[in-house]
Tab-separated table of C-alpha atoms and ligand atoms in Angstrom:
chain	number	residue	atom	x	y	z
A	19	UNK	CA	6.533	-84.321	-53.292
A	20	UNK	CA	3.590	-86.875	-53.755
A	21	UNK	CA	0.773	-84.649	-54.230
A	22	UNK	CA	-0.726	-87.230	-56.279
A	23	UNK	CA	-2.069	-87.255	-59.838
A	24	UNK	CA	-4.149	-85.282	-62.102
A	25	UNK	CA	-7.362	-83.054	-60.291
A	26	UNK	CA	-10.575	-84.318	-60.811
A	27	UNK	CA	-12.579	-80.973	-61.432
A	28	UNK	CA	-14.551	-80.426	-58.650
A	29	UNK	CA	-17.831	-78.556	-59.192
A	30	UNK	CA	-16.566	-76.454	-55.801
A	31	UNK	CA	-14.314	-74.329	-57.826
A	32	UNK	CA	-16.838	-73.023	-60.122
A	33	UNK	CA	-18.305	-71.459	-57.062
A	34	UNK	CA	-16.930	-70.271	-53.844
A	35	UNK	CA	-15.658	-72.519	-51.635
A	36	UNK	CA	-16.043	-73.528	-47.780
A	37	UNK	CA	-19.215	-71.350	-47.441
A	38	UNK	CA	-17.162	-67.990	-48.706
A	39	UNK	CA	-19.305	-64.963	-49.260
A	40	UNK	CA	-20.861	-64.394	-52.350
A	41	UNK	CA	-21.969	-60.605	-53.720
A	42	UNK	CA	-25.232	-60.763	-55.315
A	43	UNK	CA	-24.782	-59.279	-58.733
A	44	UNK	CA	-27.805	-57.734	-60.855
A	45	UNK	CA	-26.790	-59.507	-63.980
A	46	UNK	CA	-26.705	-63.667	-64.202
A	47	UNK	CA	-24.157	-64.975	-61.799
A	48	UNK	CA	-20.606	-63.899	-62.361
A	49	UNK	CA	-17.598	-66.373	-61.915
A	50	UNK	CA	-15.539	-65.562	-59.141
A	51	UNK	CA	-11.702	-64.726	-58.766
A	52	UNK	CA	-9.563	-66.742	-56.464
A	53	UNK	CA	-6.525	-65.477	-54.581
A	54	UNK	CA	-4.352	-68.403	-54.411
A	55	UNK	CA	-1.501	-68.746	-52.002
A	56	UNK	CA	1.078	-71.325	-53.070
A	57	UNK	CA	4.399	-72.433	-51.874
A	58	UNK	CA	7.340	-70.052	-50.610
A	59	UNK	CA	10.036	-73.106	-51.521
A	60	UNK	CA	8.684	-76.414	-50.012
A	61	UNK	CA	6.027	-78.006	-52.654
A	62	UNK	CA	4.859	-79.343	-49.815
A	63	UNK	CA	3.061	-76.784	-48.655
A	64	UNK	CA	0.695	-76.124	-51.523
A	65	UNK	CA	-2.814	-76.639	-49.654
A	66	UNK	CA	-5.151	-79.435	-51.370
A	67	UNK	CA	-7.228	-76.832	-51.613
A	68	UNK	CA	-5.279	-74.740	-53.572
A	69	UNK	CA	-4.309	-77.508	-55.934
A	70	UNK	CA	-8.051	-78.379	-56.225
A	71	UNK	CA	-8.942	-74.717	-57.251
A	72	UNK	CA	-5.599	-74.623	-59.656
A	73	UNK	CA	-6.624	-77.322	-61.798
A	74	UNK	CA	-10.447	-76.569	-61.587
A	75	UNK	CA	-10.891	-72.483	-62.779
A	76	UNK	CA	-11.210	-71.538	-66.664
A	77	UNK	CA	-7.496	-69.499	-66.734
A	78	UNK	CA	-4.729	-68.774	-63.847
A	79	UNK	CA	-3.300	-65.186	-63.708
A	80	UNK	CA	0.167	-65.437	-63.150
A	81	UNK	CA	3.161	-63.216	-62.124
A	82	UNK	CA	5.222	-65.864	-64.335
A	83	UNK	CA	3.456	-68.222	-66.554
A	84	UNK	CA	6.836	-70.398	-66.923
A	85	UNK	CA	7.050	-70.593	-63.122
A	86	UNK	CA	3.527	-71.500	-62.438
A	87	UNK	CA	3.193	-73.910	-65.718
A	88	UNK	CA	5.970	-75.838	-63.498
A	89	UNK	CA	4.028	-75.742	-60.418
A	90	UNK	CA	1.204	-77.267	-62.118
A	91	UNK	CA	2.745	-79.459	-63.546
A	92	UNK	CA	4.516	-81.003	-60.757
A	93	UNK	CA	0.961	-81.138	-59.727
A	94	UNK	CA	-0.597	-83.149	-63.171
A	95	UNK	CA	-2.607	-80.140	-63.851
A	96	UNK	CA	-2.518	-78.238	-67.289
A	97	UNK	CA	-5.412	-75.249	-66.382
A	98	UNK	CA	-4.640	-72.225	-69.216
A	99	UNK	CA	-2.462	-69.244	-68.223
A	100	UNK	CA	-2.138	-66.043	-68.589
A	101	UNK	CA	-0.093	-63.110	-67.034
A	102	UNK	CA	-0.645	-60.765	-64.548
A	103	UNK	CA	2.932	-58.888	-63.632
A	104	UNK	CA	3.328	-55.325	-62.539
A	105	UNK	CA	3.257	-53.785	-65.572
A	106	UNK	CA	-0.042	-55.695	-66.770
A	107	UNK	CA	-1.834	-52.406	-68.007
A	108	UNK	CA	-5.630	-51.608	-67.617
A	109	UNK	CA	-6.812	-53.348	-70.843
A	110	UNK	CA	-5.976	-56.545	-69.583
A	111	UNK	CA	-7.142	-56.480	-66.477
A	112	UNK	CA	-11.019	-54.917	-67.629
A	113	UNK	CA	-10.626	-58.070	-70.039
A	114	UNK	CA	-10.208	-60.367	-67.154
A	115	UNK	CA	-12.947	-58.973	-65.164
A	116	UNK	CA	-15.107	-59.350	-68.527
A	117	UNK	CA	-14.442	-62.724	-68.591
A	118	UNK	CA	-15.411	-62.842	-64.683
A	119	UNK	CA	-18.812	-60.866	-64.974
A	120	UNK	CA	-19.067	-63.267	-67.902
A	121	UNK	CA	-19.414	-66.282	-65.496
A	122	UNK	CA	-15.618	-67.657	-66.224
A	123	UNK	CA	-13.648	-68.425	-62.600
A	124	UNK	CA	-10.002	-67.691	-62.324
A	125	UNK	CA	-6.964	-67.794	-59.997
A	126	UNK	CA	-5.260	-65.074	-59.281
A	127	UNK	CA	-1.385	-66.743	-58.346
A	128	UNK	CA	2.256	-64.848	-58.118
A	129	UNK	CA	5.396	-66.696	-58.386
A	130	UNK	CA	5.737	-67.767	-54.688
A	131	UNK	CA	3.775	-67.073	-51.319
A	132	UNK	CA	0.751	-65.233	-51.300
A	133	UNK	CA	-0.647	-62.460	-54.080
A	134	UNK	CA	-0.818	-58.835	-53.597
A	135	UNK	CA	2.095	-59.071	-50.761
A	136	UNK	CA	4.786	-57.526	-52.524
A	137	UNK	CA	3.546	-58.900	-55.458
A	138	UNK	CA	1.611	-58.127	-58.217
A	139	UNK	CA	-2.506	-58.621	-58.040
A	140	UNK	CA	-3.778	-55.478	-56.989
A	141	UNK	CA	-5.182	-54.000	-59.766
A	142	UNK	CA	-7.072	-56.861	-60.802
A	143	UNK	CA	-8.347	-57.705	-57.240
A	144	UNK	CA	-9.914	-53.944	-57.165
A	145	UNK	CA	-11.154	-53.848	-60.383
A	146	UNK	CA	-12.809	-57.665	-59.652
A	147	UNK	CA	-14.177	-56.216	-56.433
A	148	UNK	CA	-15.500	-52.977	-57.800
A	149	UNK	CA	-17.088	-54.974	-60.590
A	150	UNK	CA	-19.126	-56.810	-57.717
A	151	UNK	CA	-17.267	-59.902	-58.617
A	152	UNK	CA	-17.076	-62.783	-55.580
A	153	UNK	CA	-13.225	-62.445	-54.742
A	154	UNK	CA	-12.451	-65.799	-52.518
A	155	UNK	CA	-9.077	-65.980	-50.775
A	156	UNK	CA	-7.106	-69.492	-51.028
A	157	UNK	CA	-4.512	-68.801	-48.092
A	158	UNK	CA	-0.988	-70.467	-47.549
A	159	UNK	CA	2.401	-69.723	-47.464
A	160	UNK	CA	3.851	-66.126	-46.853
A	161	UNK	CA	7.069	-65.378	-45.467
A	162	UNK	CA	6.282	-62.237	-43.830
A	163	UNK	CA	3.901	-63.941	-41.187
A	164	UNK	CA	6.130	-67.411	-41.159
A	165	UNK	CA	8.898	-65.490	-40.179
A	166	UNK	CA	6.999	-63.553	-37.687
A	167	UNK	CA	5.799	-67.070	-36.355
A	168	UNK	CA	9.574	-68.646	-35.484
A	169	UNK	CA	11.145	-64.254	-34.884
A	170	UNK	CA	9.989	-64.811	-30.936
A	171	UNK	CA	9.319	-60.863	-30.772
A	172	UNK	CA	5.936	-59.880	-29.963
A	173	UNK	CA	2.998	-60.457	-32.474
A	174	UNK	CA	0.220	-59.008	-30.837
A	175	UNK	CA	0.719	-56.370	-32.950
A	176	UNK	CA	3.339	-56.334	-35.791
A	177	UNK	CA	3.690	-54.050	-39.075
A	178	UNK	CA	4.404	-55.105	-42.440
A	179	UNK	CA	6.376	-52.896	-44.218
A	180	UNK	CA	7.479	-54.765	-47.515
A	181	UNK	CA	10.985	-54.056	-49.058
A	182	UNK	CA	12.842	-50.745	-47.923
A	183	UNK	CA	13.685	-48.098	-50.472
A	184	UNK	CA	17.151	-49.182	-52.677
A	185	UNK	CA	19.012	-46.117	-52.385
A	186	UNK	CA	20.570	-45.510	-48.966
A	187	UNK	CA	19.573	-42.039	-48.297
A	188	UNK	CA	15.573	-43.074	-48.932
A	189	UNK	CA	15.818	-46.598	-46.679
A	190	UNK	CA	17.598	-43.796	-44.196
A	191	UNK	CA	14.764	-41.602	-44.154
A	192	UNK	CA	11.708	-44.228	-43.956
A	193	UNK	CA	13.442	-45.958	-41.298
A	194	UNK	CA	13.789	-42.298	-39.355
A	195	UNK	CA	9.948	-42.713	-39.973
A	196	UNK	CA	9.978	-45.982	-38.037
A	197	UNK	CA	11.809	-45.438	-35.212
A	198	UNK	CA	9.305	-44.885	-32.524
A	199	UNK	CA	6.657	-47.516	-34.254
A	200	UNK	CA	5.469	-49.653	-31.432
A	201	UNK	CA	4.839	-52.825	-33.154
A	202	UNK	CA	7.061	-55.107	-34.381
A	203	UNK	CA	8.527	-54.519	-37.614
A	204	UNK	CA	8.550	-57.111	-40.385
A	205	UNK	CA	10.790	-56.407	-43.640
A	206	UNK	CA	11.750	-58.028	-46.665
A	207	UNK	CA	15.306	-57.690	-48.097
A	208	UNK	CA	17.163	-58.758	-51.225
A	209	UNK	CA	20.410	-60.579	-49.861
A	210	UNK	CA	22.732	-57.867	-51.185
A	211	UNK	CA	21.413	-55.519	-49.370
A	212	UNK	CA	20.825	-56.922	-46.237
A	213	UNK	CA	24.263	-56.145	-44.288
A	214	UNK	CA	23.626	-52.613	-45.388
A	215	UNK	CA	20.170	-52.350	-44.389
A	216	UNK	CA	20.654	-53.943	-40.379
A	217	UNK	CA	23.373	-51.524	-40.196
A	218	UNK	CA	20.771	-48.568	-41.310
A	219	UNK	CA	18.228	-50.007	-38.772
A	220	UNK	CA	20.584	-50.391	-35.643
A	221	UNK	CA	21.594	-46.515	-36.806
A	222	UNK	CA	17.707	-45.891	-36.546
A	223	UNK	CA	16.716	-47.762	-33.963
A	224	UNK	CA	19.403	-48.274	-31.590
A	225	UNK	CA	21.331	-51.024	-31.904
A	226	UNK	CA	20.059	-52.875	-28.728
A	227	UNK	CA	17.032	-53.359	-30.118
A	228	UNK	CA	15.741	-57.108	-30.435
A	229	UNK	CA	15.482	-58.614	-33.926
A	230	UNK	CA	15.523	-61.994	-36.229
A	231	UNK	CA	16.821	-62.323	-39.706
A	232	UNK	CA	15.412	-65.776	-41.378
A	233	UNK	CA	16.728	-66.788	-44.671
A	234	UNK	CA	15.639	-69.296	-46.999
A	235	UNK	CA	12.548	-70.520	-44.900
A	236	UNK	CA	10.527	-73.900	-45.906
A	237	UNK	CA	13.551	-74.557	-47.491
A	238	UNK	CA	16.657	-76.835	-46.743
A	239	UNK	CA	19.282	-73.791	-45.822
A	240	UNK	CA	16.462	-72.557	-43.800
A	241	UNK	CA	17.993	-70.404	-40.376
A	242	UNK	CA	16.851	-67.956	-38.339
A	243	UNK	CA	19.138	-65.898	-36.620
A	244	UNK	CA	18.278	-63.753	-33.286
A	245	UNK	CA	19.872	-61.375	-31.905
A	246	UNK	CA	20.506	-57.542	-31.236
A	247	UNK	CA	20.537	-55.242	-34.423
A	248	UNK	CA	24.071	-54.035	-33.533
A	249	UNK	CA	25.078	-57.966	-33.246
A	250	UNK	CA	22.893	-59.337	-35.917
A	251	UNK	CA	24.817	-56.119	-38.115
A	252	UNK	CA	28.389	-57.335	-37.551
A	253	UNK	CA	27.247	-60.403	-38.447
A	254	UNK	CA	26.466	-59.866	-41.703
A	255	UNK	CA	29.307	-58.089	-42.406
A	256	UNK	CA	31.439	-61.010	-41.752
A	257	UNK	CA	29.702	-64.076	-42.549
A	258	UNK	CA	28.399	-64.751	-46.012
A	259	UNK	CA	25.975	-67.276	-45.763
A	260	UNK	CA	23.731	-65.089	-43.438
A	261	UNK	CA	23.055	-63.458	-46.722
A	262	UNK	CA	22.400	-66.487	-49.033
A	263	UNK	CA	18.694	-66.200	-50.309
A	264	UNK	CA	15.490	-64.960	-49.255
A	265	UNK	CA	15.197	-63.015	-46.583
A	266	UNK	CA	12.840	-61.244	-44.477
A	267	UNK	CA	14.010	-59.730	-41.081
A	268	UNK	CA	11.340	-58.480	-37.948
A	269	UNK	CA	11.984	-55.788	-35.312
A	270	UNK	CA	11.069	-55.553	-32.307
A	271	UNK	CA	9.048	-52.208	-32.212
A	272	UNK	CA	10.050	-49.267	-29.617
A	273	UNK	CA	9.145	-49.705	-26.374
A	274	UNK	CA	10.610	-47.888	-22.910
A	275	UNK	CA	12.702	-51.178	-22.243
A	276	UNK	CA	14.259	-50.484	-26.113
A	277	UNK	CA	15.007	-46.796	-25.727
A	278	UNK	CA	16.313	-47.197	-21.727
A	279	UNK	CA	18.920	-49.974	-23.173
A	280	UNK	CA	20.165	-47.891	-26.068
A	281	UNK	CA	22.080	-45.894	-23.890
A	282	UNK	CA	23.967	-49.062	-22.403
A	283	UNK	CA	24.685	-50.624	-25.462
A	284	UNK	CA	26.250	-47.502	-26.959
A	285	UNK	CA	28.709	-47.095	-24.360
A	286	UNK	CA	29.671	-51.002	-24.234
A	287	UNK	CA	29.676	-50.340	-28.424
A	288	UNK	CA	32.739	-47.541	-27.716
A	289	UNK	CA	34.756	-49.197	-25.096
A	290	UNK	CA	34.807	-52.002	-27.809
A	291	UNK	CA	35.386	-50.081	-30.767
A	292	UNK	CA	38.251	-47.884	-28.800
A	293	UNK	CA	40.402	-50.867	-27.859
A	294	UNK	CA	40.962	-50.919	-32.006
A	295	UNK	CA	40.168	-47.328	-33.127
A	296	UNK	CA	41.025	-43.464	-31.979
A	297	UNK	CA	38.168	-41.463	-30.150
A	298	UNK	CA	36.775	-40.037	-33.318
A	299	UNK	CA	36.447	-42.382	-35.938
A	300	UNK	CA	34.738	-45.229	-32.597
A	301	UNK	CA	32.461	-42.468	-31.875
A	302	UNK	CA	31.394	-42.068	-35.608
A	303	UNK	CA	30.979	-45.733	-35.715
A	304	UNK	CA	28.859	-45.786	-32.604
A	305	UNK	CA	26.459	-43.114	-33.792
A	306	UNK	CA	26.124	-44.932	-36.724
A	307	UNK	CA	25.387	-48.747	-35.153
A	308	UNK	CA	23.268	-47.228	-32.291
A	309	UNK	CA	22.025	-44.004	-33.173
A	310	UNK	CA	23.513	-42.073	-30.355
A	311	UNK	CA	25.155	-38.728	-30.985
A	312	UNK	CA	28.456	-38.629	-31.945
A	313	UNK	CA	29.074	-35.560	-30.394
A	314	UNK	CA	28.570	-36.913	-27.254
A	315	UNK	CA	30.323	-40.023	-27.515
A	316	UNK	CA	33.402	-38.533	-29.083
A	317	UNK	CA	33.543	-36.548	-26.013
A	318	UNK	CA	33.054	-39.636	-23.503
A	319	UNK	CA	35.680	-41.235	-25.492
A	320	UNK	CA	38.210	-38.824	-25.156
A	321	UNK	CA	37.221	-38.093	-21.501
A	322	UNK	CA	38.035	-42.397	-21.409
A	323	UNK	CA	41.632	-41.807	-22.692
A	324	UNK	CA	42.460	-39.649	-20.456
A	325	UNK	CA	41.970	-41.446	-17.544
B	10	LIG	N1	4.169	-62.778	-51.903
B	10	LIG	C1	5.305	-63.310	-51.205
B	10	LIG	C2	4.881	-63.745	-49.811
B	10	LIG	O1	3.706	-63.996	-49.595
B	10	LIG	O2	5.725	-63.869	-48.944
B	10	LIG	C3	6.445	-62.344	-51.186
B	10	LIG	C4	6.947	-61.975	-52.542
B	10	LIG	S1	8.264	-60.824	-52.541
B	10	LIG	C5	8.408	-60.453	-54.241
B	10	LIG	C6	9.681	-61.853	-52.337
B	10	LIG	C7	10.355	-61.610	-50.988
B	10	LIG	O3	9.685	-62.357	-49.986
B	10	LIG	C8	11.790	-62.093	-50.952
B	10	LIG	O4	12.690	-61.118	-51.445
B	10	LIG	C9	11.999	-62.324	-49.467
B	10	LIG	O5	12.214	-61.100	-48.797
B	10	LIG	C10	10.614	-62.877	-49.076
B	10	LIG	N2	10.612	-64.348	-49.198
B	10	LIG	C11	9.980	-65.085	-50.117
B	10	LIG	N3	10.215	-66.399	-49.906
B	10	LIG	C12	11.017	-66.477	-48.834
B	10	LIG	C13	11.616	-67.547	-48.123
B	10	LIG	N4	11.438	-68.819	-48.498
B	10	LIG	N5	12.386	-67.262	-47.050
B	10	LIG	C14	12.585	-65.997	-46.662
B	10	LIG	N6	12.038	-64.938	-47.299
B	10	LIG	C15	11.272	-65.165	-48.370
């Protein structure tokens, strides 16, 4: 990706840089822990800064030494490593933090995009913090906020709400949680799950309501697809590559143009769905995709075939 050779070590890294603020500590001056974004799936997008503070720190804290030892490497750097996953349990992160207050720098990196965003980091950025150690932030890639960038649903306010719960009756019930959220809606979804999971949200939140599902962003399958839930739904259903990768998918959040239009897009839903299907089994698929009542619809539908 031409990122050039190996780092020179540049005294910056051993303190914070670009003017970041620095706690005073009581004891002699601590390192200081930096939160490194890196890339999402384009190498291209690691910041020089990032590479500069990569190959200057004592050790890098990673979700996945093996994955980062190839970063850095593509980058000519060979900084130590050691791992920081979920699972890494108190011991180890005190010992990093000793090794902080002990005046040793470190990054803090997970396997793509930026730590602590559904990713591990956490623990050892609280512990750093509560320690009084400096805690810098080396921003970059994340695909919650790129896909929020291309979605073109409002961002003056949006909510990030991670990955929803695996079993279908718990993703059910947050979403109920979610339906009259006002801001725009940001998720991220494993590709099997992701037909499933539209289908849940346009049962939850109407299936007029506006959304965008991008897949595989920075990266050469990279497509964003726009539409209504109920649309962007039968879509996945049927075509296969919508489901290929990473994905994160944004909602817009309720509003009194979202809940007017439900109605609408119910009823054009069941005319649809009746031209293949009898009264009951189009109105059960309608309450589903749109969150109407299926009492009611079965008994537009039938009052439709009688006329
Ligand atoms: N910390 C990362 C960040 O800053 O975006 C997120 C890590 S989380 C474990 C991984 C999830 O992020 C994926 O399942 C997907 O939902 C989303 N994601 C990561 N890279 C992506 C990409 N290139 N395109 C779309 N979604 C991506």
């Amino acid at each position: 990706m031409g990122l050039g050779g190996p780092a020179r070590v540049p005294d910056t890294a051993r303190r914070p840089l670009a003017d970041a603020p620095v706690s005073s500590s009581p004891q002699s001056s601590p390192g200081v822990l930096y939160v490194v974004a890196t890339p999402i799936g384009n190498l291209g997008d690691l910041s020089p800064r990032a590479r500069e503070v990569l190959g200057a720190v004592d050790l890098i804290a990673a979700e996945d030494t093996r994955h980062t030892r190839q970063l850095l490497q593509h980058c000519g750097l060979n900084t130590a490593l050691t791992s920081m996953h979920e699972h890494t349990d108190a011991r180890k992160v005190g010992e990093l933090v000793e090794r902080l207050a002990g005046g040793e720098s470190l990054a803090l990196v997970s396997d793509a995009g930026t730590p602590l965003i559904s990713d591990p980091g956490f623990a050892l950025v609280a512990a750093a913090r509560a320690a009084g150690i400096p805690v810098v932030a080396v921003p970059g890639p994340c695909a919650a906020v790129a896909a929020v960038s291309v979605a073109g649903l409002p961002t003056d306010r949006f909510a990030f709400e991670g990955f929803l719960p695996a079993k279908a009756a718990a993703r059910r019930a947050r979403l109920q949680e979610l339906k009259a959220e006002p801001r725009t809606l940001v998720f991220y979804e494993a590709p099997h799950r992701l037909a499933e999971a539209l289908v849940d949200m346009a049962a939850a939140f109407g299936a007029a309501r506006r959304a965008s599902v991008s897949r595989e962003l920075t990266k050469r399958f990279e497509t964003t697809y726009t539409d209504t839930l109920g649309a962007l739904a039968e879509r996945a259903g049927q075509d296969s590559d919508m489901s290929r990768g990473e994905i994160v998918v944004v909602v817009e959040g309720e509003s009194p143009e979202t809940q007017r239009t439900v109605g609408g897009d119910a009823e054009r839903m069941l005319r649809i769905l009746l031209e293949e299907l009898p009264p009951a089994q189009a109105a059960k698929l309608t309450a589903r995709l749109t969150g109407a009542r299926r009492g009611e619809l079965y008994e537009r539908a039938v009052e439709w075939a009688r006329k």
